[in-house]
Amino acid sequence: MIALARFRLVGYIASHRALQPFIGLLPLLAIMYATPVPAGQELGAMADSAGMLIPVFAWGARGLLDREPDEQRMISLVATGRGELFSGLLAAYAYAGVLASISLIALVTRLSADPTAGMLAIGVLLHVFSITAGVALGALTSRPILPSPAVSTIALIVGYLVTLMVSTSTSVGQWLAVPVMAWMRDAHHGLLTDRLPLLSVQSLLWPVVGIAAYAWLRRTRP
Amino acid sequence: MRVANLSFRYGRRAPWVLSGAELSLAEGDVVEVVGPNGTGKSTLLRLLAGLLRPVRGAIEDRPPVVGYAPERFPADQPFTVSSYLRHMAAVRRADPAVVGEWSERLGMAHLLDQRLPDLSKGSAHKVGLAQALLCRPGLLILDEPFAGLDTATRAELPRVVGEVSARGGIVVVSDHQGDLRAFPGLRRCEVRDGAVRALDSTDSTRVETLVGSPGASSGGASPAGAGRAVSSTVRAAVLRVEVPAAEATGLADRLRAEGYRVDMDSGGPANQDTPLPEAAE
């Protein structure tokens, strides 16, 4: 599985398709960090970054999973069985991890005050939630599930917008979608640390359901 | 390996491609799947390979290691031949040295540094065959393996199939060109109207194939694979064929690769150790 994940990652980078989400990331970083982040806003900035990067991670995951021709995916499937599915997700996670690392480095260099280790840990955790949500969204809009590129692109964008809208509501909405707006709201109001355990469960619930749905659908969609 | 009451269609409202198909495959079987275009040969091959799940019925006792060469190798990938095959060897947990051995054997050693998108159709097809053979498959699925191949590789492929069969592997081939038709012991199946029907074999020869290398004789085909000898109990006929001297050796090699015994009147290395069997004309 590791060898296949490496093969897919190398193929994605060598095909230059990996540049597309990276190029998409650059203007986002330029906008978010055009001015330094004021002291006391560190956690808020990290939550904003995690929330806004979900579509970039989804774009990267979808691009990586779609890079291979269908016949190559079949060759990989014959070679590794269900390992083909997990290797794709693993490679998508790895690439999204690289994008998240770049974003976090850019963020930290624009902070006016030095963040504490706790803040950094929470920032990394929020980006892990963001990557998980992005990979799940990217996988569910990849070619084996949605063969039409147009439908796939629209589904990716609409999926993210619906997540934002549903998570805007305070209580129930946080259980119906990844609570992206709650991350931001609680971080800016100084409530994130206290509510983190519940938010962690809510943040992982739908991505795990999404990845399970992807795995289930792939049983009949090689 | 057994296909039991296999039915498949691509969607709930799609027509059945296969309906109640039955097929039994024993160790060492070489099966040619034939049938008109669009009748479901590739679908059957993908089901056998485990790429598709039967809608009804089951495929039982599939060998754990499967090699699959698709009809069209996906050459639109950002790798050289060498790096692609090394990646595939790593995925298959095969010794990277087999990449060089199969490249030599399939006549593509000179292409190892070429990028996949730059390959001709036939060369790309060889890469597809090589990746399927890296793993010493217990089940080898070849979808139109002879399409676009040069003469030397067309002659070599039946020998490779024979070696996989000799060590107990099952080989299933879809082949419109009939290049395996003369393969000794070949079973033929026709896919038509959703059913898989056994056709009469091209002959009823029982062939014991002995592969010369020690490793191969203990259960595996060596990519080097030289020294194949065939003993058989046959009701045979003798043909005398005159060909230009320059083509004789190549033709003799090709016929030998397909399991025939060949004697050459004009001398040369090919006739040193291959006396004609006792045969009824």
PDB file of C-alpha atoms in Angstrom, chain A:
ATOM      1  CA  MET A   1       0.000   0.000   0.000  1.00  0.00           C
ATOM      2  CA  ILE A   2       2.863   2.388   0.812  1.00  0.00           C
ATOM      3  CA  ALA A   3       4.548   1.618  -2.528  1.00  0.00           C
ATOM      4  CA  LEU A   4       1.322   2.307  -4.393  1.00  0.00           C
ATOM      5  CA  ALA A   5       0.744   5.528  -2.447  1.00  0.00           C
ATOM      6  CA  ARG A   6       4.287   6.604  -3.381  1.00  0.00           C
ATOM      7  CA  PHE A   7       3.641   5.714  -7.034  1.00  0.00           C
ATOM      8  CA  ARG A   8       0.480   7.809  -7.083  1.00  0.00           C
ATOM      9  CA  LEU A   9       2.097  10.736  -5.320  1.00  0.00           C
ATOM     10  CA  VAL A  10       5.109  10.702  -7.655  1.00  0.00           C
ATOM     11  CA  GLY A  11       2.795  10.458 -10.667  1.00  0.00           C
ATOM     12  CA  TYR A  12       0.681  13.350  -9.413  1.00  0.00           C
ATOM     13  CA  ILE A  13       3.682  15.595  -8.912  1.00  0.00           C
ATOM     14  CA  ALA A  14       5.446  14.542 -12.133  1.00  0.00           C
ATOM     15  CA  SER A  15       2.274  15.202 -14.140  1.00  0.00           C
ATOM     16  CA  HIS A  16       2.347  18.804 -12.836  1.00  0.00           C
ATOM     17  CA  ARG A  17      -1.321  18.514 -11.905  1.00  0.00           C
ATOM     18  CA  ALA A  18      -0.205  18.922  -8.316  1.00  0.00           C
ATOM     19  CA  LEU A  19       0.551  22.539  -9.185  1.00  0.00           C
ATOM     20  CA  GLN A  20      -3.119  23.396  -9.668  1.00  0.00           C
ATOM     21  CA  PRO A  21      -4.212  23.344  -6.004  1.00  0.00           C
ATOM     22  CA  PHE A  22      -0.843  24.788  -5.030  1.00  0.00           C
ATOM     23  CA  ILE A  23      -1.387  27.738  -7.363  1.00  0.00           C
ATOM     24  CA  GLY A  24      -4.899  28.043  -5.906  1.00  0.00           C
ATOM     25  CA  LEU A  25      -3.405  28.138  -2.436  1.00  0.00           C
ATOM     26  CA  LEU A  26      -1.035  31.044  -3.149  1.00  0.00           C
ATOM     27  CA  PRO A  27      -3.648  33.806  -3.663  1.00  0.00           C
ATOM     28  CA  LEU A  28      -5.524  32.560  -0.598  1.00  0.00           C
ATOM     29  CA  LEU A  29      -2.379  32.941   1.487  1.00  0.00           C
ATOM     30  CA  ALA A  30      -1.694  36.337  -0.061  1.00  0.00           C
ATOM     31  CA  ILE A  31      -5.174  37.545   0.885  1.00  0.00           C
ATOM     32  CA  MET A  32      -5.248  36.023   4.384  1.00  0.00           C
ATOM     33  CA  TYR A  33      -1.823  37.284   5.371  1.00  0.00           C
ATOM     34  CA  ALA A  34      -1.604  40.545   3.444  1.00  0.00           C
ATOM     35  CA  THR A  35      -1.406  42.240   6.829  1.00  0.00           C
ATOM     36  CA  PRO A  36       0.171  40.798   9.970  1.00  0.00           C
ATOM     37  CA  VAL A  37      -2.093  38.904  12.367  1.00  0.00           C
ATOM     38  CA  PRO A  38      -2.592  41.079  15.501  1.00  0.00           C
ATOM     39  CA  ALA A  39      -1.483  39.748  18.864  1.00  0.00           C
ATOM     40  CA  GLY A  40      -4.260  37.767  20.546  1.00  0.00           C
ATOM     41  CA  GLN A  41      -5.752  36.635  17.218  1.00  0.00           C
ATOM     42  CA  GLU A  42      -3.467  33.630  16.732  1.00  0.00           C
ATOM     43  CA  LEU A  43      -6.092  30.933  17.292  1.00  0.00           C
ATOM     44  CA  GLY A  44      -8.638  32.832  15.228  1.00  0.00           C
ATOM     45  CA  ALA A  45      -6.204  33.026  12.324  1.00  0.00           C
ATOM     46  CA  MET A  46      -5.475  29.315  12.561  1.00  0.00           C
ATOM     47  CA  ALA A  47      -9.188  28.460  12.579  1.00  0.00           C
ATOM     48  CA  ASP A  48      -9.796  30.773   9.604  1.00  0.00           C
ATOM     49  CA  SER A  49      -6.943  29.097   7.732  1.00  0.00           C
ATOM     50  CA  ALA A  50      -8.250  25.586   8.485  1.00  0.00           C
ATOM     51  CA  GLY A  51     -11.764  26.503   7.403  1.00  0.00           C
ATOM     52  CA  MET A  52     -10.773  28.241   4.185  1.00  0.00           C
ATOM     53  CA  LEU A  53      -8.356  25.567   3.033  1.00  0.00           C
ATOM     54  CA  ILE A  54     -10.888  22.705   2.916  1.00  0.00           C
ATOM     55  CA  PRO A  55     -11.696  23.255  -0.800  1.00  0.00           C
ATOM     56  CA  VAL A  56      -7.967  23.427  -1.619  1.00  0.00           C
ATOM     57  CA  PHE A  57      -7.379  20.096   0.099  1.00  0.00           C
ATOM     58  CA  ALA A  58     -10.449  18.649  -1.637  1.00  0.00           C
ATOM     59  CA  TRP A  59      -9.172  19.914  -4.991  1.00  0.00           C
ATOM     60  CA  GLY A  60      -5.793  18.314  -4.350  1.00  0.00           C
ATOM     61  CA  ALA A  61      -7.324  14.986  -3.292  1.00  0.00           C
ATOM     62  CA  ARG A  62      -9.653  14.883  -6.276  1.00  0.00           C
ATOM     63  CA  GLY A  63      -6.831  15.769  -8.657  1.00  0.00           C
ATOM     64  CA  LEU A  64      -4.581  13.080  -7.222  1.00  0.00           C
ATOM     65  CA  LEU A  65      -7.253  10.387  -7.378  1.00  0.00           C
ATOM     66  CA  ASP A  66      -8.227  11.403 -10.917  1.00  0.00           C
ATOM     67  CA  ARG A  67      -4.676  11.691 -12.262  1.00  0.00           C
ATOM     68  CA  GLU A  68      -4.384   8.012 -13.131  1.00  0.00           C
ATOM     69  CA  PRO A  69      -6.047   6.665 -16.267  1.00  0.00           C
ATOM     70  CA  ASP A  70      -8.871   4.244 -15.465  1.00  0.00           C
ATOM     71  CA  GLU A  71      -6.895   1.256 -16.778  1.00  0.00           C
ATOM     72  CA  GLN A  72      -3.997   2.054 -14.439  1.00  0.00           C
ATOM     73  CA  ARG A  73      -6.394   2.186 -11.513  1.00  0.00           C
ATOM     74  CA  MET A  74      -7.575  -1.279 -12.552  1.00  0.00           C
ATOM     75  CA  ILE A  75      -4.001  -2.562 -12.724  1.00  0.00           C
ATOM     76  CA  SER A  76      -3.414  -1.183  -9.230  1.00  0.00           C
ATOM     77  CA  LEU A  77      -6.658  -2.686  -8.016  1.00  0.00           C
ATOM     78  CA  VAL A  78      -5.695  -6.128  -9.296  1.00  0.00           C
ATOM     79  CA  ALA A  79      -2.263  -5.747  -7.688  1.00  0.00           C
ATOM     80  CA  THR A  80      -3.366  -4.646  -4.231  1.00  0.00           C
ATOM     81  CA  GLY A  81      -7.113  -5.228  -3.909  1.00  0.00           C
ATOM     82  CA  ARG A  82      -8.662  -2.824  -1.411  1.00  0.00           C
ATOM     83  CA  GLY A  83      -5.165  -1.460  -0.815  1.00  0.00           C
ATOM     84  CA  GLU A  84      -5.698   0.588  -3.989  1.00  0.00           C
ATOM     85  CA  LEU A  85      -8.435   2.573  -2.259  1.00  0.00           C
ATOM     86  CA  PHE A  86      -6.465   3.204   0.927  1.00  0.00           C
ATOM     87  CA  SER A  87      -3.266   4.034  -0.949  1.00  0.00           C
ATOM     88  CA  GLY A  88      -5.147   6.753  -2.825  1.00  0.00           C
ATOM     89  CA  LEU A  89      -6.474   8.250   0.390  1.00  0.00           C
ATOM     90  CA  LEU A  90      -3.046   8.010   1.997  1.00  0.00           C
ATOM     91  CA  ALA A  91      -1.392   9.786  -0.933  1.00  0.00           C
ATOM     92  CA  ALA A  92      -4.112  12.459  -0.857  1.00  0.00           C
ATOM     93  CA  TYR A  93      -3.514  12.949   2.867  1.00  0.00           C
ATOM     94  CA  ALA A  94       0.216  13.266   2.302  1.00  0.00           C
ATOM     95  CA  TYR A  95      -0.165  15.910  -0.399  1.00  0.00           C
ATOM     96  CA  ALA A  96      -2.733  17.849   1.623  1.00  0.00           C
ATOM     97  CA  GLY A  97      -0.302  17.656   4.544  1.00  0.00           C
ATOM     98  CA  VAL A  98       2.335  19.393   2.431  1.00  0.00           C
ATOM     99  CA  LEU A  99      -0.123  22.161   1.480  1.00  0.00           C
ATOM    100  CA  ALA A 100      -1.194  22.560   5.118  1.00  0.00           C
ATOM    101  CA  SER A 101       2.432  22.779   6.243  1.00  0.00           C
ATOM    102  CA  ILE A 102       3.106  25.559   3.746  1.00  0.00           C
ATOM    103  CA  SER A 103       0.014  27.398   4.978  1.00  0.00           C
ATOM    104  CA  LEU A 104       0.935  27.045   8.639  1.00  0.00           C
ATOM    105  CA  ILE A 105       4.485  28.264   7.989  1.00  0.00           C
ATOM    106  CA  ALA A 106       3.082  31.294   6.145  1.00  0.00           C
ATOM    107  CA  LEU A 107       0.682  31.919   9.016  1.00  0.00           C
ATOM    108  CA  VAL A 108       3.298  31.686  11.748  1.00  0.00           C
ATOM    109  CA  THR A 109       5.621  34.068   9.916  1.00  0.00           C
ATOM    110  CA  ARG A 110       2.821  36.667   9.834  1.00  0.00           C
ATOM    111  CA  LEU A 111       1.912  36.486  13.542  1.00  0.00           C
ATOM    112  CA  SER A 112       2.704  39.663  15.472  1.00  0.00           C
ATOM    113  CA  ALA A 113       3.261  37.731  18.712  1.00  0.00           C
ATOM    114  CA  ASP A 114       4.916  34.380  19.199  1.00  0.00           C
ATOM    115  CA  PRO A 115       2.302  31.623  19.577  1.00  0.00           C
ATOM    116  CA  THR A 116       2.435  29.215  22.494  1.00  0.00           C
ATOM    117  CA  ALA A 117       2.991  25.505  21.938  1.00  0.00           C
ATOM    118  CA  GLY A 118      -0.648  24.906  22.882  1.00  0.00           C
ATOM    119  CA  MET A 119      -1.848  27.313  20.220  1.00  0.00           C
ATOM    120  CA  LEU A 120       0.321  25.640  17.618  1.00  0.00           C
ATOM    121  CA  ALA A 121      -0.980  22.214  18.633  1.00  0.00           C
ATOM    122  CA  ILE A 122      -4.591  23.396  18.288  1.00  0.00           C
ATOM    123  CA  GLY A 123      -3.757  24.979  14.940  1.00  0.00           C
ATOM    124  CA  VAL A 124      -2.260  21.730  13.673  1.00  0.00           C
ATOM    125  CA  LEU A 125      -5.267  19.781  14.990  1.00  0.00           C
ATOM    126  CA  LEU A 126      -7.701  22.087  13.182  1.00  0.00           C
ATOM    127  CA  HIS A 127      -5.740  21.606   9.964  1.00  0.00           C
ATOM    128  CA  VAL A 128      -5.888  17.824  10.449  1.00  0.00           C
ATOM    129  CA  PHE A 129      -9.687  18.145  10.676  1.00  0.00           C
ATOM    130  CA  SER A 130      -9.623  20.346   7.587  1.00  0.00           C
ATOM    131  CA  ILE A 131      -7.481  17.857   5.655  1.00  0.00           C
ATOM    132  CA  THR A 132      -9.787  14.985   6.651  1.00  0.00           C
ATOM    133  CA  ALA A 133     -12.838  16.906   5.483  1.00  0.00           C
ATOM    134  CA  GLY A 134     -11.097  17.954   2.263  1.00  0.00           C
ATOM    135  CA  VAL A 135      -9.881  14.444   1.424  1.00  0.00           C
ATOM    136  CA  ALA A 136     -13.359  13.016   2.047  1.00  0.00           C
ATOM    137  CA  LEU A 137     -14.952  15.679  -0.168  1.00  0.00           C
ATOM    138  CA  GLY A 138     -12.294  15.171  -2.875  1.00  0.00           C
ATOM    139  CA  ALA A 139     -12.704  11.395  -2.801  1.00  0.00           C
ATOM    140  CA  LEU A 140     -16.485  11.602  -3.077  1.00  0.00           C
ATOM    141  CA  THR A 141     -16.158  13.856  -6.129  1.00  0.00           C
ATOM    142  CA  SER A 142     -13.416  11.813  -7.830  1.00  0.00           C
ATOM    143  CA  ARG A 143     -13.950  10.158 -11.215  1.00  0.00           C
ATOM    144  CA  PRO A 144     -14.970   6.659 -10.090  1.00  0.00           C
ATOM    145  CA  ILE A 145     -17.846   8.216  -8.126  1.00  0.00           C
ATOM    146  CA  LEU A 146     -18.722  11.168 -10.383  1.00  0.00           C
ATOM    147  CA  PRO A 147     -17.421  10.492 -13.917  1.00  0.00           C
ATOM    148  CA  SER A 148     -18.459  13.893 -15.302  1.00  0.00           C
ATOM    149  CA  PRO A 149     -15.795  16.567 -14.635  1.00  0.00           C
ATOM    150  CA  ALA A 150     -18.424  19.317 -14.661  1.00  0.00           C
ATOM    151  CA  VAL A 151     -20.696  17.568 -12.158  1.00  0.00           C
ATOM    152  CA  SER A 152     -17.694  16.694 -10.034  1.00  0.00           C
ATOM    153  CA  THR A 153     -16.455  20.298  -9.872  1.00  0.00           C
ATOM    154  CA  ILE A 154     -19.900  21.641  -9.049  1.00  0.00           C
ATOM    155  CA  ALA A 155     -20.397  18.964  -6.380  1.00  0.00           C
ATOM    156  CA  LEU A 156     -17.093  19.888  -4.766  1.00  0.00           C
ATOM    157  CA  ILE A 157     -17.916  23.601  -4.612  1.00  0.00           C
ATOM    158  CA  VAL A 158     -21.520  23.070  -3.535  1.00  0.00           C
ATOM    159  CA  GLY A 159     -20.425  20.529  -0.932  1.00  0.00           C
ATOM    160  CA  TYR A 160     -18.128  23.086   0.674  1.00  0.00           C
ATOM    161  CA  LEU A 161     -20.710  25.894   0.531  1.00  0.00           C
ATOM    162  CA  VAL A 162     -23.393  23.677   2.065  1.00  0.00           C
ATOM    163  CA  THR A 163     -20.962  22.744   4.826  1.00  0.00           C
ATOM    164  CA  LEU A 164     -20.377  26.429   5.563  1.00  0.00           C
ATOM    165  CA  MET A 165     -24.072  27.283   5.541  1.00  0.00           C
ATOM    166  CA  VAL A 166     -25.215  24.342   7.651  1.00  0.00           C
ATOM    167  CA  SER A 167     -22.473  24.867  10.205  1.00  0.00           C
ATOM    168  CA  THR A 168     -23.456  28.514  10.588  1.00  0.00           C
ATOM    169  CA  SER A 169     -26.321  27.592  12.905  1.00  0.00           C
ATOM    170  CA  THR A 170     -25.237  27.255  16.491  1.00  0.00           C
ATOM    171  CA  SER A 171     -26.305  23.909  17.939  1.00  0.00           C
ATOM    172  CA  VAL A 172     -27.977  21.450  15.579  1.00  0.00           C
ATOM    173  CA  GLY A 173     -25.981  22.510  12.534  1.00  0.00           C
ATOM    174  CA  GLN A 174     -22.740  21.535  14.178  1.00  0.00           C
ATOM    175  CA  TRP A 175     -23.897  17.913  14.075  1.00  0.00           C
ATOM    176  CA  LEU A 176     -25.174  18.065  10.505  1.00  0.00           C
ATOM    177  CA  ALA A 177     -21.916  19.110   8.870  1.00  0.00           C
ATOM    178  CA  VAL A 178     -18.252  19.680   9.647  1.00  0.00           C
ATOM    179  CA  PRO A 179     -18.539  22.628  12.109  1.00  0.00           C
ATOM    180  CA  VAL A 180     -16.257  24.935  10.140  1.00  0.00           C
ATOM    181  CA  MET A 181     -18.048  28.119  11.225  1.00  0.00           C
ATOM    182  CA  ALA A 182     -17.957  26.947  14.844  1.00  0.00           C
ATOM    183  CA  TRP A 183     -14.161  26.588  14.637  1.00  0.00           C
ATOM    184  CA  MET A 184     -13.863  30.192  13.552  1.00  0.00           C
ATOM    185  CA  ARG A 185     -16.505  31.587  15.883  1.00  0.00           C
ATOM    186  CA  ASP A 186     -15.194  29.827  18.983  1.00  0.00           C
ATOM    187  CA  ALA A 187     -11.562  30.620  18.151  1.00  0.00           C
ATOM    188  CA  HIS A 188     -12.240  34.332  17.757  1.00  0.00           C
ATOM    189  CA  HIS A 189     -14.343  34.414  20.964  1.00  0.00           C
ATOM    190  CA  GLY A 190     -11.782  32.534  23.034  1.00  0.00           C
ATOM    191  CA  LEU A 191     -14.024  29.468  23.492  1.00  0.00           C
ATOM    192  CA  LEU A 192     -12.190  27.007  21.261  1.00  0.00           C
ATOM    193  CA  THR A 193      -9.992  25.389  23.904  1.00  0.00           C
ATOM    194  CA  ASP A 194     -12.943  24.556  26.153  1.00  0.00           C
ATOM    195  CA  ARG A 195     -15.130  23.230  23.358  1.00  0.00           C
ATOM    196  CA  LEU A 196     -12.393  21.361  21.531  1.00  0.00           C
ATOM    197  CA  PRO A 197     -13.324  17.798  22.633  1.00  0.00           C
ATOM    198  CA  LEU A 198     -16.911  18.129  21.350  1.00  0.00           C
ATOM    199  CA  LEU A 199     -15.794  19.986  18.217  1.00  0.00           C
ATOM    200  CA  SER A 200     -13.274  17.210  17.500  1.00  0.00           C
ATOM    201  CA  VAL A 201     -16.027  14.591  17.488  1.00  0.00           C
ATOM    202  CA  GLN A 202     -18.250  16.792  15.326  1.00  0.00           C
ATOM    203  CA  SER A 203     -15.363  17.601  12.969  1.00  0.00           C
ATOM    204  CA  LEU A 204     -14.474  13.965  12.323  1.00  0.00           C
ATOM    205  CA  LEU A 205     -18.007  12.554  12.165  1.00  0.00           C
ATOM    206  CA  TRP A 206     -18.962  13.515   8.614  1.00  0.00           C
ATOM    207  CA  PRO A 207     -15.537  13.052   7.049  1.00  0.00           C
ATOM    208  CA  VAL A 208     -15.439   9.509   8.450  1.00  0.00           C
ATOM    209  CA  VAL A 209     -18.954   8.891   7.114  1.00  0.00           C
ATOM    210  CA  GLY A 210     -17.854  10.358   3.759  1.00  0.00           C
ATOM    211  CA  ILE A 211     -14.769   8.169   3.516  1.00  0.00           C
ATOM    212  CA  ALA A 212     -16.812   5.109   4.486  1.00  0.00           C
ATOM    213  CA  ALA A 213     -19.339   6.008   1.770  1.00  0.00           C
ATOM    214  CA  TYR A 214     -16.494   6.388  -0.731  1.00  0.00           C
ATOM    215  CA  ALA A 215     -15.122   2.959   0.208  1.00  0.00           C
ATOM    216  CA  TRP A 216     -18.584   1.419  -0.066  1.00  0.00           C
ATOM    217  CA  LEU A 217     -19.285   2.999  -3.457  1.00  0.00           C
ATOM    218  CA  ARG A 218     -15.903   1.919  -4.820  1.00  0.00           C
ATOM    219  CA  ARG A 219     -16.874  -1.740  -4.283  1.00  0.00           C
ATOM    220  CA  THR A 220     -18.853  -1.570  -7.503  1.00  0.00           C
ATOM    221  CA  ARG A 221     -16.987   1.290  -9.216  1.00  0.00           C
ATOM    222  CA  PRO A 222     -13.430   0.214 -10.015  1.00  0.00           C
TER     223      PRO A 222
END
